[in-house]
Short mmCIF file of C-alpha atoms and ligand atoms in Angstrom, two decimals:
data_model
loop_
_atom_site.label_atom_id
_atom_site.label_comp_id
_atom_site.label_asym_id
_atom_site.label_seq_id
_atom_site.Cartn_x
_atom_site.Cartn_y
_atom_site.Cartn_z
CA UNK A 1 24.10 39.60 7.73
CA UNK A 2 20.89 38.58 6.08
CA UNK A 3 18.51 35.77 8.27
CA UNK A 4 15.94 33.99 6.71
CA UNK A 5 13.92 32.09 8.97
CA UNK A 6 10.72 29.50 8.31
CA UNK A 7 7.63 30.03 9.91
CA UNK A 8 7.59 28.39 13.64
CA UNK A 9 11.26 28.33 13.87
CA UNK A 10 11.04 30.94 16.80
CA UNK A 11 7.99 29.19 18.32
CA UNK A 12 9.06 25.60 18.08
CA UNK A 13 9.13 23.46 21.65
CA UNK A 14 10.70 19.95 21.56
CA UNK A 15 7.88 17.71 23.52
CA UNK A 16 10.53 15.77 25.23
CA UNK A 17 8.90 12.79 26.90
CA UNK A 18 5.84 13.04 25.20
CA UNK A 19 8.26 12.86 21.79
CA UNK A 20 7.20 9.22 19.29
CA UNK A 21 10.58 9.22 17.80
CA UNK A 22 12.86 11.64 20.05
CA UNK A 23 16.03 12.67 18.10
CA UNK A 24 18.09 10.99 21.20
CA UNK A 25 17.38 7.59 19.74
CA UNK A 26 19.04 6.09 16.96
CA UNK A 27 21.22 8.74 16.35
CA UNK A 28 24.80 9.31 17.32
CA UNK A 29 25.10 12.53 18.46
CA UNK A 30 28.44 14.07 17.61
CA UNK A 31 29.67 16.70 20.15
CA UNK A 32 31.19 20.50 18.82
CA UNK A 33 35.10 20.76 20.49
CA UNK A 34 33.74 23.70 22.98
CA UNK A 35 31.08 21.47 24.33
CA UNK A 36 33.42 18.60 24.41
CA UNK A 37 35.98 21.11 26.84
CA UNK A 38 33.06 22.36 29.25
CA UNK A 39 32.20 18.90 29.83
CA UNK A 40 35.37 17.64 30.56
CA UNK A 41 35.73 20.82 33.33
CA UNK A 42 32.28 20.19 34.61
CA UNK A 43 32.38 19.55 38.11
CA UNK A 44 29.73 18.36 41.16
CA UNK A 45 28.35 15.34 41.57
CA UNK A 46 26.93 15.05 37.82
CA UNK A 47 30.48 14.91 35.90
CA UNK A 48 31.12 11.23 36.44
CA UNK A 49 27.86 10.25 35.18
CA UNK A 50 28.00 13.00 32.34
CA UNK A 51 32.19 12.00 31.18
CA UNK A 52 31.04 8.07 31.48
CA UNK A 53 28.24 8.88 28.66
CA UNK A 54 30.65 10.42 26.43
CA UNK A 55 32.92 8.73 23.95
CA UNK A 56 36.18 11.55 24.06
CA UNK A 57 37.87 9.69 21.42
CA UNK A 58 35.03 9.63 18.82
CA UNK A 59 33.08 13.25 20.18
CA UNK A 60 30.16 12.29 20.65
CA UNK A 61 27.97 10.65 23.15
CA UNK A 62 27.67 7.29 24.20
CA UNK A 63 24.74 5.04 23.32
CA UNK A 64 23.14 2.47 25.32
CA UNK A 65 21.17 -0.28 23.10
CA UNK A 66 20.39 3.03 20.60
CA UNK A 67 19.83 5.35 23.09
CA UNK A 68 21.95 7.87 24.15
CA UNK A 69 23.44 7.38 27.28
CA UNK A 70 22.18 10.95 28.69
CA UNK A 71 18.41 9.60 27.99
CA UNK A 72 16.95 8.55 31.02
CA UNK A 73 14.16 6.00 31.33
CA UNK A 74 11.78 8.71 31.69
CA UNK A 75 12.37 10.08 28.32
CA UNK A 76 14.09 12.67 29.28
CA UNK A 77 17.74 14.26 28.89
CA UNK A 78 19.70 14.13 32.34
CA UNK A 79 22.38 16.28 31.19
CA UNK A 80 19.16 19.12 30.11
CA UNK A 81 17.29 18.68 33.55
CA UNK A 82 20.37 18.61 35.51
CA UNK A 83 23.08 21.18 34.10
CA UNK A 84 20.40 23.98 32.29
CA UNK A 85 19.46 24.01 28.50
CA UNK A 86 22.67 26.27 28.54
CA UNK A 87 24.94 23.40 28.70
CA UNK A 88 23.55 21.24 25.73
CA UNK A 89 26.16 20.78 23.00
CA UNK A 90 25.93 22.96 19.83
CA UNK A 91 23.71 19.57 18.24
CA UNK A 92 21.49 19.43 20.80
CA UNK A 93 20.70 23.05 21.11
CA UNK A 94 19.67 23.04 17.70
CA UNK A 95 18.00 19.97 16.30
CA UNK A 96 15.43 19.86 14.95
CA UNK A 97 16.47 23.46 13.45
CA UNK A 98 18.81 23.58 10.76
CA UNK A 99 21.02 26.68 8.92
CA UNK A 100 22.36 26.95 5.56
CA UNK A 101 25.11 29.49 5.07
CA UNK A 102 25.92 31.52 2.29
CA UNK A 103 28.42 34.19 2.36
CA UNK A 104 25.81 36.88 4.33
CA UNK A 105 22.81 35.11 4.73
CA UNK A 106 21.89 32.15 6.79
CA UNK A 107 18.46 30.33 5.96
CA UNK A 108 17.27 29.16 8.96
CA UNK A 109 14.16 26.14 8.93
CA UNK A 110 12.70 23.27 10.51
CA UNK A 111 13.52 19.15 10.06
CA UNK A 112 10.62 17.28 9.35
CA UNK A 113 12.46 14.48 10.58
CA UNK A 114 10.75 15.92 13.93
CA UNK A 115 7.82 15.01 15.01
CA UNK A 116 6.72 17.66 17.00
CA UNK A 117 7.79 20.20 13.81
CA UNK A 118 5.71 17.47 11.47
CA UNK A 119 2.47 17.91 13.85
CA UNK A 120 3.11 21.60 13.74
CA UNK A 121 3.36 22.05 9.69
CA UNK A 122 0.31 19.57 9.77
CA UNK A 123 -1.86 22.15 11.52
CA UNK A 124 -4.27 23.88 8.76
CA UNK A 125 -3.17 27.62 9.74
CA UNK A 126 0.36 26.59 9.36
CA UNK A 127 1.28 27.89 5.96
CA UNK A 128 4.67 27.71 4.79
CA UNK A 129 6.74 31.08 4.68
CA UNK A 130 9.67 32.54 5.49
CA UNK A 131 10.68 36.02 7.39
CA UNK A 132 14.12 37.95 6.45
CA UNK A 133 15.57 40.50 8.76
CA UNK A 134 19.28 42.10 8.65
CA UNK A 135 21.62 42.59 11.26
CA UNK A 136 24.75 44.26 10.85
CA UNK A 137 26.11 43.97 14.39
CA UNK A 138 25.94 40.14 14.41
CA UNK A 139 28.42 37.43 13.21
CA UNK A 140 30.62 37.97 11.11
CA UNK A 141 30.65 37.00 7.73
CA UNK A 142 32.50 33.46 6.68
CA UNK A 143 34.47 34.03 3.39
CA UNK A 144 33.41 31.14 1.68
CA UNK A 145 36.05 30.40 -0.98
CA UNK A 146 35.07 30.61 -4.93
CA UNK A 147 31.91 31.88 -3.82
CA UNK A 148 29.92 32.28 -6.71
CA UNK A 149 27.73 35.37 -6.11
CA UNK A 150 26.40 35.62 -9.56
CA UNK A 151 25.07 31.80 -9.39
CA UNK A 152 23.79 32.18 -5.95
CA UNK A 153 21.73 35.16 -7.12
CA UNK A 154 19.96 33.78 -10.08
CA UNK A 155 19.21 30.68 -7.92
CA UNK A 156 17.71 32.90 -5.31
CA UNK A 157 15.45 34.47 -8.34
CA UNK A 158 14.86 31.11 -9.66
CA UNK A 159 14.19 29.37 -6.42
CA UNK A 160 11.34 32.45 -5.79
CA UNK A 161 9.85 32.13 -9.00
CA UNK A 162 9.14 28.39 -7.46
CA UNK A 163 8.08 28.99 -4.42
CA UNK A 164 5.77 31.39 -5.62
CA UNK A 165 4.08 28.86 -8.32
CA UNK A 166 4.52 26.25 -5.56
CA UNK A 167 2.22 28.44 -3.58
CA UNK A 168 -0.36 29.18 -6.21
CA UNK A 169 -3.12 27.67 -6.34
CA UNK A 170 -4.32 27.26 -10.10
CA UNK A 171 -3.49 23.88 -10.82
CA UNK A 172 -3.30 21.19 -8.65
CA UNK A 173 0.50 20.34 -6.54
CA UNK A 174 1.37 17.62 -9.14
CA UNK A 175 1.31 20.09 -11.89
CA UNK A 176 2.87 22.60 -10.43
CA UNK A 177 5.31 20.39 -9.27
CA UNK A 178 6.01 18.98 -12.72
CA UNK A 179 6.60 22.51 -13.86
CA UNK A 180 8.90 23.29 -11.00
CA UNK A 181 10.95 20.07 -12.22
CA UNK A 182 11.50 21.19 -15.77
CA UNK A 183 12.68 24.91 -14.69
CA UNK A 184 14.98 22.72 -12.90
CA UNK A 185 16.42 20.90 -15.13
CA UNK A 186 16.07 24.27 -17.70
CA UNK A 187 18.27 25.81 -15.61
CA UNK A 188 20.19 23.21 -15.20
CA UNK A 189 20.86 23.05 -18.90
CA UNK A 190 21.83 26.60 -18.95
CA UNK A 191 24.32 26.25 -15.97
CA UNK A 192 25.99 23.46 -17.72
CA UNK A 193 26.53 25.79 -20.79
CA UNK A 194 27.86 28.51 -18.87
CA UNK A 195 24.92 30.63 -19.97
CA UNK A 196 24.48 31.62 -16.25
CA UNK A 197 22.98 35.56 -17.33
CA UNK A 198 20.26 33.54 -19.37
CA UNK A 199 18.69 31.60 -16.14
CA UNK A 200 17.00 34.52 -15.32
CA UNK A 201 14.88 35.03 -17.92
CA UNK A 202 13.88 30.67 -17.06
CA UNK A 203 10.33 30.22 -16.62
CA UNK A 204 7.72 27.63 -16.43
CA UNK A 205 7.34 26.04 -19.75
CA UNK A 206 5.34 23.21 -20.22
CA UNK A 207 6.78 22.52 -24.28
CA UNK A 208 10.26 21.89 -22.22
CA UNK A 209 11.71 18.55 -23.06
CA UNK A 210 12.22 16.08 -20.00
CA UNK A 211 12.34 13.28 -22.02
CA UNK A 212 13.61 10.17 -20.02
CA UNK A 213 13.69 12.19 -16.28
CA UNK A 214 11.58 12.39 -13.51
CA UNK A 215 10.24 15.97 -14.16
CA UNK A 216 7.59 13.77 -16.29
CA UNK A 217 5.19 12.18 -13.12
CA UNK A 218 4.97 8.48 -13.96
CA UNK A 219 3.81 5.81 -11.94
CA UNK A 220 6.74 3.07 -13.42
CA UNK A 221 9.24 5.70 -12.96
CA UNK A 222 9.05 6.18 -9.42
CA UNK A 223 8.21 2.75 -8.28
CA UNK A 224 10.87 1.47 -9.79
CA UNK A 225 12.91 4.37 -8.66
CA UNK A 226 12.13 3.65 -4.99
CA UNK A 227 15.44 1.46 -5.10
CA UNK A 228 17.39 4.23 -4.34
CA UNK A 229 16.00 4.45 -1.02
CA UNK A 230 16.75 0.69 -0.70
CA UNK A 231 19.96 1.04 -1.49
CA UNK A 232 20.20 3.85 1.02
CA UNK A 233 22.25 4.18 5.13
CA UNK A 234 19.35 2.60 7.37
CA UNK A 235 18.41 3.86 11.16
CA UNK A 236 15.97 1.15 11.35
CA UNK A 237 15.02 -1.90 9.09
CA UNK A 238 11.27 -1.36 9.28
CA UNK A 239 12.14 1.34 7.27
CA UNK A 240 12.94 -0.86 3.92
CA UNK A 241 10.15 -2.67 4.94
CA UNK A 242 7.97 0.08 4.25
CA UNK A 243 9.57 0.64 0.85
CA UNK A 244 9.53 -2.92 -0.16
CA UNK A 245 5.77 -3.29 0.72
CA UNK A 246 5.05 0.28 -0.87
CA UNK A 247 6.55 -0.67 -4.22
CA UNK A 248 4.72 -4.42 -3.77
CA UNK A 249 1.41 -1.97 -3.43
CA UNK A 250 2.41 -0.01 -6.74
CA UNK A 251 3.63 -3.13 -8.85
CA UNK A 252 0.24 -4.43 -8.12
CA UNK A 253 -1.88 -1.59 -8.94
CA UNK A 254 0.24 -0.76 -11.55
CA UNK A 255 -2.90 -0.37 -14.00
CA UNK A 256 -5.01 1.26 -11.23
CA UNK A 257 -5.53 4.46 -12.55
CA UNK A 258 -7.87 5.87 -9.99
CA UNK A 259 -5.33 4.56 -6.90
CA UNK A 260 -2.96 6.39 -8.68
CA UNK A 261 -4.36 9.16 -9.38
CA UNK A 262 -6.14 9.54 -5.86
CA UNK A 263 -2.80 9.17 -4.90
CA UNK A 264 -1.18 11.81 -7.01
CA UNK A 265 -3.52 14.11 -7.30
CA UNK A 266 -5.45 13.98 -3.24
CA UNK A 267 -8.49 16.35 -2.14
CA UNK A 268 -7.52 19.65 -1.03
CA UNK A 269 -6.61 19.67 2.85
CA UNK A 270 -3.80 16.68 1.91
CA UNK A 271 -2.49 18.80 -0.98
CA UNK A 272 -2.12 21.41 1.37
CA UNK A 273 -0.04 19.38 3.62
CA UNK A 274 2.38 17.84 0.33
CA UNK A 275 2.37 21.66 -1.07
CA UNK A 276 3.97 22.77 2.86
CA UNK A 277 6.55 19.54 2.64
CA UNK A 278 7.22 20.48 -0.76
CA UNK A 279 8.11 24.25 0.04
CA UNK A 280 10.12 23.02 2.84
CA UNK A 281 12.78 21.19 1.38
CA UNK A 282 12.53 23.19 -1.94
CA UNK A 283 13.65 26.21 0.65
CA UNK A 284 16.46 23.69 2.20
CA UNK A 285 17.89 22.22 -0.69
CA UNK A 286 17.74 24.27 -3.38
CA UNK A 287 20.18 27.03 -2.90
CA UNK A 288 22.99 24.85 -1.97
CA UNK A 289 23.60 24.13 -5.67
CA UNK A 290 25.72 27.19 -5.33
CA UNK A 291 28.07 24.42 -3.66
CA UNK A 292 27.77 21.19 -5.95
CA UNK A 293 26.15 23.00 -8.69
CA UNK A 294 23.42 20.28 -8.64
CA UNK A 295 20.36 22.27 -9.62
CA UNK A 296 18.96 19.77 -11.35
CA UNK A 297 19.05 17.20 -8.70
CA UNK A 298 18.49 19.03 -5.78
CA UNK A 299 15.05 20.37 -7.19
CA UNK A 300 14.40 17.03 -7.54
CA UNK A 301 15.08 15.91 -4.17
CA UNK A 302 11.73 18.38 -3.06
CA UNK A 303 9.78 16.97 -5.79
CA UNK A 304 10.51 13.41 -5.72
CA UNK A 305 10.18 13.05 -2.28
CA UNK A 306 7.01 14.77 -2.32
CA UNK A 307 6.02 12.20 -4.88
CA UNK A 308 7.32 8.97 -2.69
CA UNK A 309 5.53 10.52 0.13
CA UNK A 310 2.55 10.82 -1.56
CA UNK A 311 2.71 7.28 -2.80
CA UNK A 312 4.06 5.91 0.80
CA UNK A 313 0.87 7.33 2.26
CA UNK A 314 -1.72 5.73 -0.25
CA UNK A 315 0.04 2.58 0.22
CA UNK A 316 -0.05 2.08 3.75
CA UNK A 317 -3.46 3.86 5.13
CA UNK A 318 -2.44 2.48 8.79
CA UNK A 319 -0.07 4.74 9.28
CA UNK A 320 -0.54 8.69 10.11
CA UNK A 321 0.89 10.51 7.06
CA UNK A 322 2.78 12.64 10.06
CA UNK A 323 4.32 9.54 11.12
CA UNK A 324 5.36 8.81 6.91
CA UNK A 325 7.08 12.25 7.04
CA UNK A 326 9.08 12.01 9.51
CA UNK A 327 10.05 8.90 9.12
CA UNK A 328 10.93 9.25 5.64
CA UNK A 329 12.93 12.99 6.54
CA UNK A 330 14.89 10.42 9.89
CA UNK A 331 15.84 7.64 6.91
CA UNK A 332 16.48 10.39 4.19
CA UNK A 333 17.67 13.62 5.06
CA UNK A 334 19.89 12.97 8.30
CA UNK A 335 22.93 11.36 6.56
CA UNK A 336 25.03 13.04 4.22
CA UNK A 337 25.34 10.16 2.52
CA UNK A 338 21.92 9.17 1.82
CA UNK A 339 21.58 12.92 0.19
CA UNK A 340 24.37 12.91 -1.88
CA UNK A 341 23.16 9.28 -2.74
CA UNK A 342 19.99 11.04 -3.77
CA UNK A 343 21.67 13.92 -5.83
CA UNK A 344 23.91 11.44 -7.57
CA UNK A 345 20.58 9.74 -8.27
CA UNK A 346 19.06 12.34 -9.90
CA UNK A 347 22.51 13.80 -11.78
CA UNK A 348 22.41 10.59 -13.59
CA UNK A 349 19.59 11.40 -15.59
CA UNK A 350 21.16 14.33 -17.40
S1 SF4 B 401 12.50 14.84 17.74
FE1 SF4 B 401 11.78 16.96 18.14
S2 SF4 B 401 10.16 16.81 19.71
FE2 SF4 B 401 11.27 14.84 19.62
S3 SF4 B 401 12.80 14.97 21.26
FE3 SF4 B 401 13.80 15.66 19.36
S4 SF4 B 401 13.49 17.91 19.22
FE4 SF4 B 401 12.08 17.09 20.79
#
């Protein structure tokens, strides 16, 4: 087995307490079926209070006015502090880390929809990268079936080749970014006409025609685009606030070219930041086209948000760009159906 793991994964520390938006609010946290089984054989004086915070029918635990039932006042989890880190369920244990599997390789990384991982990929030193170590003696394999091998490898090449330009630092993000897009949607192209041996030789052409998608940066295009998010599963209303009063910003400055472009285009240290968000869910997403086949789309999803972001930020200069990341990643990226919203988005537009 292959494991690919992003920088800080192994040094990450939830801050509990001391947490601004702790994943034990707002969320429903579903339960795995071992969990589910120790807790119902838990005994002392703990298992009434830990079986009357858990909903058996639905897996998951119990929420009182959004908060889980196992938060205490405090801020902290009663089920951690009193029964050992050990006996978290498999959701708990893990957030904010998340895996992708494919075939013999896991990807391991970080959710910026945490904001202790947000402060940490904030941090100047923090650049973004990824280890890869092999292991024969652990897990197992899963046979995935119709695993395409051949697809997942050229995306692996092809999702390098991006990272790598993503990295470089010869022209600024936006560009680079609006190169990424159009390999995207290149290979894209190619995939659709079963000319999957020809992806390889994709590279980053700037002659490509993206007429009428969002490879081409354009200030109408994603204010107008924004909808999507609108249109989106909510965890808390504020959040469409923030949209609606971002796009209001946008509409109005709509012939602002220096807002924009300040915007687009920021000084280095905040590129910095957008180029490590951008390599973060370019290293999530991307590979999992081998699924859904979605290249297109899901190379947008790291570019597009990275554009929103960017524009959520200039719009509202009261709010900590940390706190804009992770809020966006809590709205965005933690329902399956606010993703596939987004891919369908983006699919639309070939
Ligand atoms: S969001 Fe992150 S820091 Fe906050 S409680 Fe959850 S894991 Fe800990």
């Amino acid at each position: 087995m292959i494991y690919r793991k992003q920088n800080g994964y192994d040094a990450f520390k939830c801050i509990a307490d001391k947490c601004p938006k702790s994943c034990c609010v707002g969320w429903q946290i579903m339960i795995d079926a071992e969990s589910i089984e120790r807790y119902k054989n838990a005994d002392g004086d703990f298992c009434a209070r830990l079986n009357g915070s858990i909903n058996f029918e639905e897996s998951c635990f119990k929420q009182n006015n959004t908060r889980c039932a196992m938060l205490n006042d405090s801020g902290l989890c009663d089920l951690h502090s009193t029964l050992g880190e050990d006996m978290l369920c498999y959701t708990c244990k893990m957030f904010p880390r998340h895996v992708e599997e494919f075939q013999d390789i896991r990807e391991y990384s970080l959710s910026l929809s945490c904001p202790e991982f947000t402060r940490m990929i904030l941090e100047p030193d923090y650049e973004f990268a990824f280890t890869e170590s092999e292991d024969e003696t652990l897990d197992d394999p899963e046979e995935f079936e119709d695993y395409d091998f051949l697809l997942f490898d050229k995306l692996e090449y092809a999702r390098d080749k991006m990272l790598g330009l993503a990295a470089s630092k010869t022209i600024s993000l936006q560009d680079r970014m609006s190169l990424i897009a159009a390999m995207g949607l290149k290979l894209q192209r190619l995939y659709d006409e079963g000319l999957i041996f020809d992806m390889d030789d994709v590279n980053f052409d700037e002659e490509f025609d993206c007429a009428g998608t969002g490879a081409i940066l354009s200030l109408d295009y994603c204010t107008k685009n924004m909808d999507v998010l609108l249109d989106m599963e909510v965890l808390e209303e504020s959040w469409h606030d923030s949209i609606r009063s971002a796009q209001t910003f946008w509409n109005d400055n709509s012939s602002d070219f220096v807002t924009w472009k300040s915007a687009m285009y920021p000084d280095a240290d905040t590129e910095f930041i957008f180029e490590k968000i951008f390599e973060s869910l370019l290293f999530t997403y991307f590979c999992g086209a081998v699924y859904d086949g979605q290249i297109y789309a899901r190379t947008m999803i790291a570019v597009q948000s990275t554009r929103w972001l960017m524009m959520l930020h200039a719009a509202d200069k009261n709010t900590p760009l940390e706190q804009v990341i992770y809020l966006y990643s809590r709205e965005v990226e933690h329902s399956d159906l606010n993703v596939n919203a987004l891919i369908e988005f983006f699919e639309c537009e070939l």
